[in-house]
PDB file of C-alpha atoms in Angstrom:
ATOM      1  CA  MET E  15      63.697  78.550 132.098  1.00 36.00           C
ATOM      2  CA  GLN E  16      61.537  75.609 133.026  1.00 37.00           C
ATOM      3  CA  ASN E  17      59.591  73.595 130.520  1.00 37.00           C
ATOM      4  CA  ARG E  18      55.865  73.939 131.088  1.00 36.00           C
ATOM      5  CA  PHE E  19      52.673  73.747 129.084  1.00 35.00           C
ATOM      6  CA  ASP E  20      49.275  75.299 129.699  1.00 36.00           C
ATOM      7  CA  VAL E  21      46.494  73.566 127.735  1.00 34.00           C
ATOM      8  CA  ASN E  22      44.685  76.868 127.297  1.00 36.00           C
ATOM      9  CA  GLY E  23      47.614  78.169 125.264  1.00 37.00           C
ATOM     10  CA  THR E  24      48.571  80.734 127.870  1.00 36.00           C
ATOM     11  CA  VAL E  25      52.100  79.465 128.381  1.00 37.00           C
ATOM     12  CA  PHE E  26      54.216  77.189 126.236  1.00 36.00           C
ATOM     13  CA  PHE E  27      57.894  76.859 127.070  1.00 38.00           C
ATOM     14  CA  VAL E  28      59.979  74.076 125.542  1.00 41.00           C
ATOM     15  CA  ASN E  29      63.725  73.891 126.110  1.00 47.00           C
ATOM     16  CA  GLY E  30      64.059  77.627 126.670  1.00 55.00           C
ATOM     17  CA  LEU E  31      61.791  78.656 123.785  1.00 69.00           C
ATOM     18  CA  ASP E  32      59.071  81.093 124.847  1.00 72.00           C
ATOM     19  CA  PHE E  33      56.440  80.679 122.137  1.00 80.00           C
ATOM     20  CA  THR E  34      53.922  82.876 123.945  1.00 73.00           C
ATOM     21  CA  PHE E  35      56.317  85.826 123.908  1.00 72.00           C
ATOM     22  CA  ALA E  36      57.154  85.114 120.248  1.00 81.00           C
ATOM     23  CA  ARG E  37      53.501  84.944 119.215  1.00 83.00           C
ATOM     24  CA  ARG E  38      52.689  88.274 120.834  1.00 75.00           C
ATOM     25  CA  ALA E  39      55.791  89.941 119.417  1.00 78.00           C
ATOM     26  CA  LEU E  40      55.000  88.658 115.905  1.00 85.00           C
ATOM     27  CA  THR E  41      51.388  89.827 116.174  1.00 83.00           C
ATOM     28  CA  ARG E  42      52.606  93.317 117.121  1.00 76.00           C
ATOM     29  CA  GLU E  43      55.153  93.256 114.308  1.00 82.00           C
ATOM     30  CA  LEU E  44      52.587  92.232 111.674  1.00 85.00           C
ATOM     31  CA  SER E  45      50.105  94.859 112.858  1.00 79.00           C
ATOM     32  CA  GLY E  46      52.609  97.705 112.568  1.00 73.00           C
ATOM     33  CA  PRO E  47      53.080  99.822 109.428  1.00 77.00           C
ATOM     34  CA  LEU E  48      56.884  99.593 109.382  1.00 76.00           C
ATOM     35  CA  LEU E  49      57.046  95.957 108.295  1.00 83.00           C
ATOM     36  CA  TRP E  50      54.675  96.450 105.390  1.00 86.00           C
ATOM     37  CA  ALA E  51      56.458  99.627 104.349  1.00 85.00           C
ATOM     38  CA  ILE E  52      59.585  97.492 103.970  1.00 85.00           C
ATOM     39  CA  ILE E  53      58.095  94.286 102.526  1.00 90.00           C
ATOM     40  CA  GLY E  54      56.232  96.106  99.734  1.00 90.00           C
ATOM     41  CA  PRO E  55      59.180  97.958  98.145  1.00 92.00           C
ATOM     42  CA  VAL E  56      61.527  94.986  98.671  1.00 90.00           C
ATOM     43  CA  SER E  57      59.086  92.679  96.869  1.00 91.00           C
ATOM     44  CA  ILE E  58      58.774  95.130  93.977  1.00 93.00           C
ATOM     45  CA  ILE E  59      62.551  95.472  93.642  1.00 93.00           C
ATOM     46  CA  LEU E  60      63.040  91.697  93.687  1.00 90.00           C
ATOM     47  CA  ALA E  61      60.214  91.179  91.191  1.00 91.00           C
ATOM     48  CA  VAL E  62      61.648  93.719  88.751  1.00 92.00           C
ATOM     49  CA  SER E  63      65.271  92.627  89.113  1.00 90.00           C
ATOM     50  CA  GLY E  64      64.419  88.907  89.103  1.00 87.00           C
ATOM     51  CA  PRO E  65      67.458  87.564  91.005  1.00 85.00           C
ATOM     52  CA  PHE E  66      68.384  83.855  91.125  1.00 81.00           C
ATOM     53  CA  ASP E  67      67.085  83.391  87.558  1.00 83.00           C
ATOM     54  CA  THR E  68      63.478  84.080  88.586  1.00 87.00           C
ATOM     55  CA  GLN E  69      63.175  86.606  85.756  1.00 87.00           C
ATOM     56  CA  GLU E  70      63.441  83.743  83.259  1.00 87.00           C
ATOM     57  CA  MET E  71      61.285  81.358  85.293  1.00 89.00           C
ATOM     58  CA  LEU E  72      58.261  83.530  86.139  1.00 89.00           C
ATOM     59  CA  PRO E  73      56.292  86.379  84.506  1.00 91.00           C
ATOM     60  CA  LEU E  74      56.245  89.711  86.342  1.00 91.00           C
ATOM     61  CA  VAL E  75      53.044  89.350  88.386  1.00 92.00           C
ATOM     62  CA  PRO E  76      53.688  85.751  89.547  1.00 92.00           C
ATOM     63  CA  ARG E  77      57.267  86.804  90.246  1.00 93.00           C
ATOM     64  CA  PHE E  78      56.066  89.640  92.481  1.00 94.00           C
ATOM     65  CA  LEU E  79      53.707  87.295  94.335  1.00 94.00           C
ATOM     66  CA  PHE E  80      56.503  84.748  94.750  1.00 94.00           C
ATOM     67  CA  TRP E  81      58.933  87.264  96.231  1.00 94.00           C
ATOM     68  CA  ALA E  82      56.263  88.928  98.386  1.00 94.00           C
ATOM     69  CA  PHE E  83      55.314  85.541  99.843  1.00 95.00           C
ATOM     70  CA  LEU E  84      58.928  84.531 100.352  1.00 94.00           C
ATOM     71  CA  ALA E  85      59.903  87.851 101.958  1.00 93.00           C
ATOM     72  CA  LEU E  86      56.937  87.939 104.332  1.00 94.00           C
ATOM     73  CA  SER E  87      57.022  84.257 105.285  1.00 95.00           C
ATOM     74  CA  THR E  88      60.778  84.065 105.877  1.00 95.00           C
ATOM     75  CA  TYR E  89      60.762  87.283 107.891  1.00 93.00           C
ATOM     76  CA  SER E  90      57.839  86.032 109.980  1.00 94.00           C
ATOM     77  CA  ILE E  91      59.491  82.668 110.628  1.00 95.00           C
ATOM     78  CA  GLY E  92      62.811  84.266 111.456  1.00 93.00           C
ATOM     79  CA  PHE E  93      61.245  86.909 113.699  1.00 92.00           C
ATOM     80  CA  PHE E  94      59.186  84.273 115.539  1.00 93.00           C
ATOM     81  CA  ILE E  95      62.197  82.034 116.217  1.00 93.00           C
ATOM     82  CA  SER E  96      64.356  84.990 117.220  1.00 90.00           C
ATOM     83  CA  MET E  97      61.727  86.273 119.655  1.00 86.00           C
ATOM     84  CA  ALA E  98      61.129  82.773 121.039  1.00 88.00           C
ATOM     85  CA  LEU E  99      64.782  82.734 122.089  1.00 88.00           C
ATOM     86  CA  GLN E 100      64.865  86.375 123.208  1.00 81.00           C
ATOM     87  CA  PRO E 101      63.574  86.059 126.824  1.00 75.00           C
ATOM     88  CA  ALA E 102      66.107  83.360 127.737  1.00 79.00           C
ATOM     89  CA  LEU E 103      68.966  85.353 126.178  1.00 82.00           C
ATOM     90  CA  SER E 104      67.967  88.919 127.059  1.00 75.00           C
ATOM     91  CA  ARG E 105      70.726  89.370 129.666  1.00 75.00           C
ATOM     92  CA  ARG E 106      73.522  87.981 127.528  1.00 84.00           C
ATOM     93  CA  PRO E 107      75.912  90.154 125.505  1.00 88.00           C
ATOM     94  CA  TYR E 108      74.756  91.213 122.063  1.00 88.00           C
ATOM     95  CA  TRP E 109      77.203  88.954 120.210  1.00 91.00           C
ATOM     96  CA  GLN E 110      76.048  85.870 122.139  1.00 90.00           C
ATOM     97  CA  ARG E 111      72.410  86.642 121.420  1.00 90.00           C
ATOM     98  CA  LEU E 112      73.218  87.190 117.763  1.00 92.00           C
ATOM     99  CA  ALA E 113      75.162  83.913 117.541  1.00 93.00           C
ATOM    100  CA  ILE E 114      72.402  81.805 119.102  1.00 93.00           C
ATOM    101  CA  GLN E 115      69.370  83.545 117.618  1.00 94.00           C
ATOM    102  CA  GLY E 116      71.006  83.738 114.200  1.00 93.00           C
ATOM    103  CA  LEU E 117      71.655  80.006 114.314  1.00 94.00           C
ATOM    104  CA  GLY E 118      68.047  79.313 115.259  1.00 93.00           C
ATOM    105  CA  VAL E 119      66.775  81.523 112.441  1.00 95.00           C
ATOM    106  CA  SER E 120      69.125  79.900 109.922  1.00 95.00           C
ATOM    107  CA  LEU E 121      68.091  76.364 110.907  1.00 95.00           C
ATOM    108  CA  THR E 122      64.439  77.178 110.220  1.00 95.00           C
ATOM    109  CA  VAL E 123      64.499  79.713 107.392  1.00 95.00           C
ATOM    110  CA  VAL E 124      67.083  78.047 105.128  1.00 95.00           C
ATOM    111  CA  PRO E 125      65.254  74.673 104.844  1.00 95.00           C
ATOM    112  CA  PHE E 126      62.005  76.593 104.264  1.00 96.00           C
ATOM    113  CA  VAL E 127      63.517  78.577 101.382  1.00 94.00           C
ATOM    114  CA  ILE E 128      65.001  75.433  99.849  1.00 93.00           C
ATOM    115  CA  GLY E 129      61.615  73.705 100.053  1.00 93.00           C
ATOM    116  CA  VAL E 130      59.762  76.645  98.474  1.00 93.00           C
ATOM    117  CA  ASN E 131      62.280  76.847  95.613  1.00 90.00           C
ATOM    118  CA  ARG E 132      61.934  73.136  95.023  1.00 90.00           C
ATOM    119  CA  LEU E 133      58.123  73.118  95.075  1.00 91.00           C
ATOM    120  CA  VAL E 134      57.419  76.374  93.225  1.00 88.00           C
ATOM    121  CA  LEU E 135      60.374  76.745  90.853  1.00 87.00           C
ATOM    122  CA  ASP E 136      61.526  73.102  90.711  1.00 87.00           C
ATOM    123  CA  VAL E 137      65.059  74.329  91.424  1.00 83.00           C
ATOM    124  CA  TRP E 138      67.756  72.098  92.873  1.00 85.00           C
ATOM    125  CA  PHE E 139      71.496  72.364  93.247  1.00 82.00           C
ATOM    126  CA  GLY E 140      73.579  71.357  90.267  1.00 81.00           C
ATOM    127  CA  SER E 141      76.738  70.800  92.270  1.00 88.00           C
ATOM    128  CA  LEU E 142      78.159  70.816  95.768  1.00 88.00           C
ATOM    129  CA  GLY E 143      79.719  74.209  95.096  1.00 88.00           C
ATOM    130  CA  GLU E 144      76.345  75.734  94.217  1.00 87.00           C
ATOM    131  CA  CYS E 145      74.824  74.209  97.351  1.00 89.00           C
ATOM    132  CA  LEU E 146      77.548  75.609  99.608  1.00 92.00           C
ATOM    133  CA  ALA E 147      77.391  79.036  97.972  1.00 90.00           C
ATOM    134  CA  PHE E 148      73.620  79.171  98.411  1.00 89.00           C
ATOM    135  CA  LEU E 149      73.809  78.045 102.029  1.00 92.00           C
ATOM    136  CA  GLY E 150      76.521  80.576 102.796  1.00 93.00           C
ATOM    137  CA  ALA E 151      74.527  83.423 101.275  1.00 91.00           C
ATOM    138  CA  MET E 152      71.345  82.410 103.098  1.00 93.00           C
ATOM    139  CA  VAL E 153      73.064  82.070 106.475  1.00 94.00           C
ATOM    140  CA  ALA E 154      74.684  85.481 106.021  1.00 94.00           C
ATOM    141  CA  ILE E 155      71.287  87.020 105.233  1.00 92.00           C
ATOM    142  CA  CYS E 156      69.695  85.317 108.265  1.00 93.00           C
ATOM    143  CA  TYR E 157      72.397  86.603 110.601  1.00 95.00           C
ATOM    144  CA  GLY E 158      72.223  90.091 109.127  1.00 93.00           C
ATOM    145  CA  ILE E 159      68.451  90.414 109.531  1.00 91.00           C
ATOM    146  CA  THR E 160      68.568  88.821 113.002  1.00 92.00           C
ATOM    147  CA  GLY E 161      71.182  91.350 114.055  1.00 92.00           C
ATOM    148  CA  VAL E 162      68.904  94.192 112.979  1.00 89.00           C
ATOM    149  CA  MET E 163      65.949  92.610 114.821  1.00 85.00           C
ATOM    150  CA  ILE E 164      67.880  92.382 118.082  1.00 86.00           C
ATOM    151  CA  PHE E 165      69.463  95.811 117.771  1.00 87.00           C
ATOM    152  CA  THR E 166      66.169  97.613 117.094  1.00 83.00           C
ATOM    153  CA  LEU E 167      64.124  96.024 119.915  1.00 77.00           C
ATOM    154  CA  PRO E 168      64.770  98.894 122.391  1.00 74.00           C
ATOM    155  CA  ILE E 169      63.996 101.432 119.679  1.00 74.00           C
ATOM    156  CA  ARG E 170      60.663  99.754 118.937  1.00 67.00           C
ATOM    157  CA  ASP E 171      59.745  99.795 122.615  1.00 63.00           C
ATOM    158  CA  GLN E 172      60.553 103.515 122.799  1.00 63.00           C
ATOM    159  CA  LEU E 173      58.390 104.213 119.743  1.00 63.00           C
ATOM    160  CA  ALA E 174      55.526 102.318 121.358  1.00 55.00           C
ATOM    161  CA  GLU E 175      55.877 104.500 124.452  1.00 55.00           C
ATOM    162  CA  LEU E 176      55.831 107.645 122.318  1.00 56.00           C
ATOM    163  CA  ARG E 177      52.640 106.515 120.597  1.00 54.00           C
ATOM    164  CA  ALA E 178      50.983 106.319 124.009  1.00 48.00           C
ATOM    165  CA  ARG E 179      51.621 109.956 124.929  1.00 50.00           C
ATOM    166  CA  PRO E 180      49.123 111.834 122.687  1.00 48.00           C
ATOM    167  CA  ALA E 181      46.181 110.205 124.442  1.00 46.00           C
ATOM    168  CA  LYS E 182      46.999 112.076 127.663  1.00 47.00           C
ATOM    169  CA  ALA E 183      46.227 115.410 126.050  1.00 43.00           C
ATOM    170  CA  GLU E 184      42.802 114.150 124.969  1.00 54.00           C
ATOM    171  CA  GLY E 185      41.817 113.001 128.461  1.00 64.00           C
ATOM    172  CA  ALA E 186      41.622 109.322 127.462  1.00 79.00           C
ATOM    173  CA  PRO E 187      43.645 106.619 129.214  1.00 88.00           C
ATOM    174  CA  PRO E 188      47.115 106.648 127.635  1.00 89.00           C
ATOM    175  CA  LEU E 189      47.022 102.854 127.685  1.00 90.00           C
ATOM    176  CA  LEU E 190      44.443 102.861 124.886  1.00 89.00           C
ATOM    177  CA  SER E 191      46.997 104.346 122.507  1.00 86.00           C
ATOM    178  CA  ARG E 192      48.944 101.103 122.805  1.00 86.00           C
ATOM    179  CA  LEU E 193      45.989  99.112 121.463  1.00 88.00           C
ATOM    180  CA  PRO E 194      44.820  98.558 117.866  1.00 85.00           C
ATOM    181  CA  LEU E 195      42.117 101.007 116.824  1.00 81.00           C
ATOM    182  CA  GLU E 196      39.423  98.334 116.757  1.00 80.00           C
ATOM    183  CA  LYS E 197      40.089  97.455 120.430  1.00 85.00           C
ATOM    184  CA  ARG E 198      40.140 100.968 121.877  1.00 86.00           C
ATOM    185  CA  ALA E 199      37.156 100.960 124.218  1.00 87.00           C
ATOM    186  CA  PRO E 200      36.515 101.268 127.973  1.00 89.00           C
ATOM    187  CA  ILE E 201      39.092  99.268 129.919  1.00 92.00           C
ATOM    188  CA  VAL E 202      37.826  96.224 131.825  1.00 92.00           C
ATOM    189  CA  ARG E 203      40.955  94.646 133.295  1.00 93.00           C
ATOM    190  CA  ILE E 204      44.734  94.443 133.070  1.00 94.00           C
ATOM    191  CA  SER E 205      46.457  91.114 133.695  1.00 93.00           C
ATOM    192  CA  ALA E 206      50.202  90.511 133.901  1.00 91.00           C
ATOM    193  CA  GLU E 207      52.234  87.593 132.627  1.00 87.00           C
ATOM    194  CA  ASP E 208      56.029  87.635 132.388  1.00 80.00           C
ATOM    195  CA  HIS E 209      57.030  90.903 130.679  1.00 82.00           C
ATOM    196  CA  HIS E 210      53.604  91.456 129.086  1.00 89.00           C
ATOM    197  CA  VAL E 211      50.182  92.668 130.141  1.00 92.00           C
ATOM    198  CA  CYS E 212      46.823  91.663 128.698  1.00 92.00           C
ATOM    199  CA  VAL E 213      44.497  94.649 128.380  1.00 93.00           C
ATOM    200  CA  GLN E 214      40.825  93.660 128.205  1.00 92.00           C
ATOM    201  CA  THR E 215      38.414  96.275 126.869  1.00 90.00           C
ATOM    202  CA  HIS E 216      34.783  96.159 125.795  1.00 88.00           C
ATOM    203  CA  ALA E 217      36.083  95.464 122.270  1.00 85.00           C
ATOM    204  CA  GLY E 218      38.415  92.556 123.057  1.00 86.00           C
ATOM    205  CA  GLU E 219      41.839  91.916 124.554  1.00 88.00           C
ATOM    206  CA  HIS E 220      45.356  92.759 123.422  1.00 90.00           C
ATOM    207  CA  TRP E 221      48.802  91.846 124.750  1.00 90.00           C
ATOM    208  CA  ILE E 222      51.415  94.574 125.238  1.00 89.00           C
ATOM    209  CA  ARG E 223      55.034  94.338 126.302  1.00 87.00           C
ATOM    210  CA  MET E 224      55.236  96.633 129.323  1.00 89.00           C
ATOM    211  CA  ARG E 225      55.436  96.550 133.109  1.00 90.00           C
ATOM    212  CA  PHE E 226      52.269  95.815 135.059  1.00 92.00           C
ATOM    213  CA  SER E 227      52.675  98.896 137.261  1.00 91.00           C
ATOM    214  CA  ASP E 228      53.173 101.138 134.228  1.00 92.00           C
ATOM    215  CA  ALA E 229      50.052  99.713 132.590  1.00 93.00           C
ATOM    216  CA  ILE E 230      47.981 100.452 135.706  1.00 93.00           C
ATOM    217  CA  ASP E 231      49.272 104.041 135.782  1.00 91.00           C
ATOM    218  CA  ALA E 232      48.467 104.402 132.081  1.00 91.00           C
ATOM    219  CA  ALA E 233      44.866 103.254 132.691  1.00 91.00           C
ATOM    220  CA  ALA E 234      44.053 106.532 134.512  1.00 89.00           C
ATOM    221  CA  PRO E 235      41.606 108.203 134.723  1.00 89.00           C
ATOM    222  CA  THR E 236      39.722 104.878 134.699  1.00 88.00           C
ATOM    223  CA  GLN E 237      38.852 104.049 138.314  1.00 88.00           C
ATOM    224  CA  GLY E 238      39.963 100.582 139.345  1.00 89.00           C
ATOM    225  CA  LEU E 239      41.640  98.428 141.924  1.00 90.00           C
ATOM    226  CA  GLN E 240      44.348  95.801 142.006  1.00 90.00           C
ATOM    227  CA  VAL E 241      42.729  92.623 143.299  1.00 90.00           C
ATOM    228  CA  HIS E 242      45.650  90.278 142.779  1.00 90.00           C
ATOM    229  CA  ARG E 243      49.365  90.585 142.196  1.00 89.00           C
ATOM    230  CA  SER E 244      48.656  89.895 138.488  1.00 91.00           C
ATOM    231  CA  HIS E 245      45.225  91.478 138.021  1.00 93.00           C
ATOM    232  CA  TRP E 246      43.788  94.984 138.036  1.00 94.00           C
ATOM    233  CA  VAL E 247      40.091  95.552 137.284  1.00 93.00           C
ATOM    234  CA  ALA E 248      38.023  98.602 136.433  1.00 91.00           C
ATOM    235  CA  ARG E 249      35.539  99.225 139.221  1.00 87.00           C
ATOM    236  CA  ASP E 250      32.599  99.774 136.847  1.00 84.00           C
ATOM    237  CA  ALA E 251      33.330  96.472 135.076  1.00 86.00           C
ATOM    238  CA  VAL E 252      32.632  94.322 138.164  1.00 86.00           C
ATOM    239  CA  ARG E 253      29.275  92.582 137.749  1.00 83.00           C
ATOM    240  CA  LYS E 254      29.339  89.979 140.505  1.00 82.00           C
ATOM    241  CA  VAL E 255      31.517  88.978 143.455  1.00 85.00           C
ATOM    242  CA  ARG E 256      31.518  85.352 144.511  1.00 84.00           C
ATOM    243  CA  LYS E 257      33.154  84.357 147.797  1.00 81.00           C
ATOM    244  CA  SER E 258      35.634  81.470 147.544  1.00 77.00           C
ATOM    245  CA  GLY E 259      36.870  80.545 151.006  1.00 78.00           C
ATOM    246  CA  LYS E 260      38.805  83.532 152.330  1.00 77.00           C
ATOM    247  CA  ALA E 261      39.214  84.909 148.804  1.00 81.00           C
ATOM    248  CA  ALA E 262      36.763  85.764 146.021  1.00 85.00           C
ATOM    249  CA  ILE E 263      36.083  85.530 142.292  1.00 87.00           C
ATOM    250  CA  LEU E 264      35.009  88.526 140.204  1.00 88.00           C
ATOM    251  CA  ARG E 265      32.607  88.271 137.283  1.00 87.00           C
ATOM    252  CA  LEU E 266      33.359  91.136 134.905  1.00 88.00           C
ATOM    253  CA  SER E 267      31.360  92.679 132.093  1.00 85.00           C
ATOM    254  CA  HIS E 268      33.783  91.220 129.546  1.00 86.00           C
ATOM    255  CA  GLY E 269      36.416  88.494 129.578  1.00 85.00           C
ATOM    256  CA  PRO E 270      37.145  85.698 132.053  1.00 87.00           C
ATOM    257  CA  ASP E 271      36.486  85.654 135.788  1.00 89.00           C
ATOM    258  CA  ILE E 272      39.288  87.159 137.883  1.00 88.00           C
ATOM    259  CA  PRO E 273      40.509  85.822 141.258  1.00 89.00           C
ATOM    260  CA  VAL E 274      40.863  88.090 144.270  1.00 88.00           C
ATOM    261  CA  SER E 275      43.691  87.252 146.646  1.00 87.00           C
ATOM    262  CA  ARG E 276      43.006  87.113 150.369  1.00 84.00           C
ATOM    263  CA  GLY E 277      45.239  90.099 150.955  1.00 84.00           C
ATOM    264  CA  GLN E 278      43.096  92.245 148.644  1.00 83.00           C
ATOM    265  CA  MET E 279      39.691  91.405 150.129  1.00 85.00           C
ATOM    266  CA  GLU E 280      39.798  94.566 152.232  1.00 82.00           C
ATOM    267  CA  GLU E 281      40.223  96.542 149.002  1.00 80.00           C
ATOM    268  CA  LEU E 282      36.886  95.136 147.807  1.00 80.00           C
ATOM    269  CA  ARG E 283      35.211  96.198 151.042  1.00 82.00           C
ATOM    270  CA  ARG E 284      36.623  99.714 150.803  1.00 81.00           C
ATOM    271  CA  ASN E 285      35.122  99.953 147.302  1.00 75.00           C
ATOM    272  CA  ASP E 286      31.713  98.634 148.516  1.00 73.00           C
ATOM    273  CA  LEU E 287      32.011  95.505 146.386  1.00 74.00           C
ATOM    274  CA  LEU E 288      31.429  93.125 149.296  1.00 65.00           C
TER     275      LEU E 288
END
């Protein structure tokens, strides 16, 4: 994977790390109910049990807040790093992905945990043996959670597909079921980038991990046209067409302007947009 940087934040690849993919994946993870259903009970159990001497160091409520923060922050960091490595490793065997992604997660999460313990609890290692035992336990935890992350990725994608199906029975575009409730509105455009699509509605935009062609199919019955290999627009959302040489630029009701490739100019004419 080549290193490249887009100043608008659209693409940011450094040494095989796909931070755009990781950011979108983490946003989807944080917006889902499953993560919070796990973080809440885990934080309560850790607060009540008070492992690593936290029961003696902190009262119950601060102890709960400490463990809730540590659980959420370390999971988020680990998930982000794991997903940043995922696109470059997606075709490798599971054990290779686990080895590399687990190492990346360990190299970021373990120093973070050590720093939090030092700053909040003023805890440091009393001996080399304690240090090695702590590091071993933390690395094992990082690899275990990373393994679950990688293993459950296909399952999460299947669940996302299942959530899209009920909308068909209601006559609404199935694609809207893939969006957060606050962004479910008339579709304006669909744009593709890598393995994701950006769905722009009247209420904002949202990135989804799915194929461009599948997203266009799921936009029905919204009437639209593909004006570029990476862009589909709803016909009613087109406000202005500006010629640009042998191509054109579309001004839509919401979102950025969209280019029209030369090969799709005839499509505009057939839809009486030129």
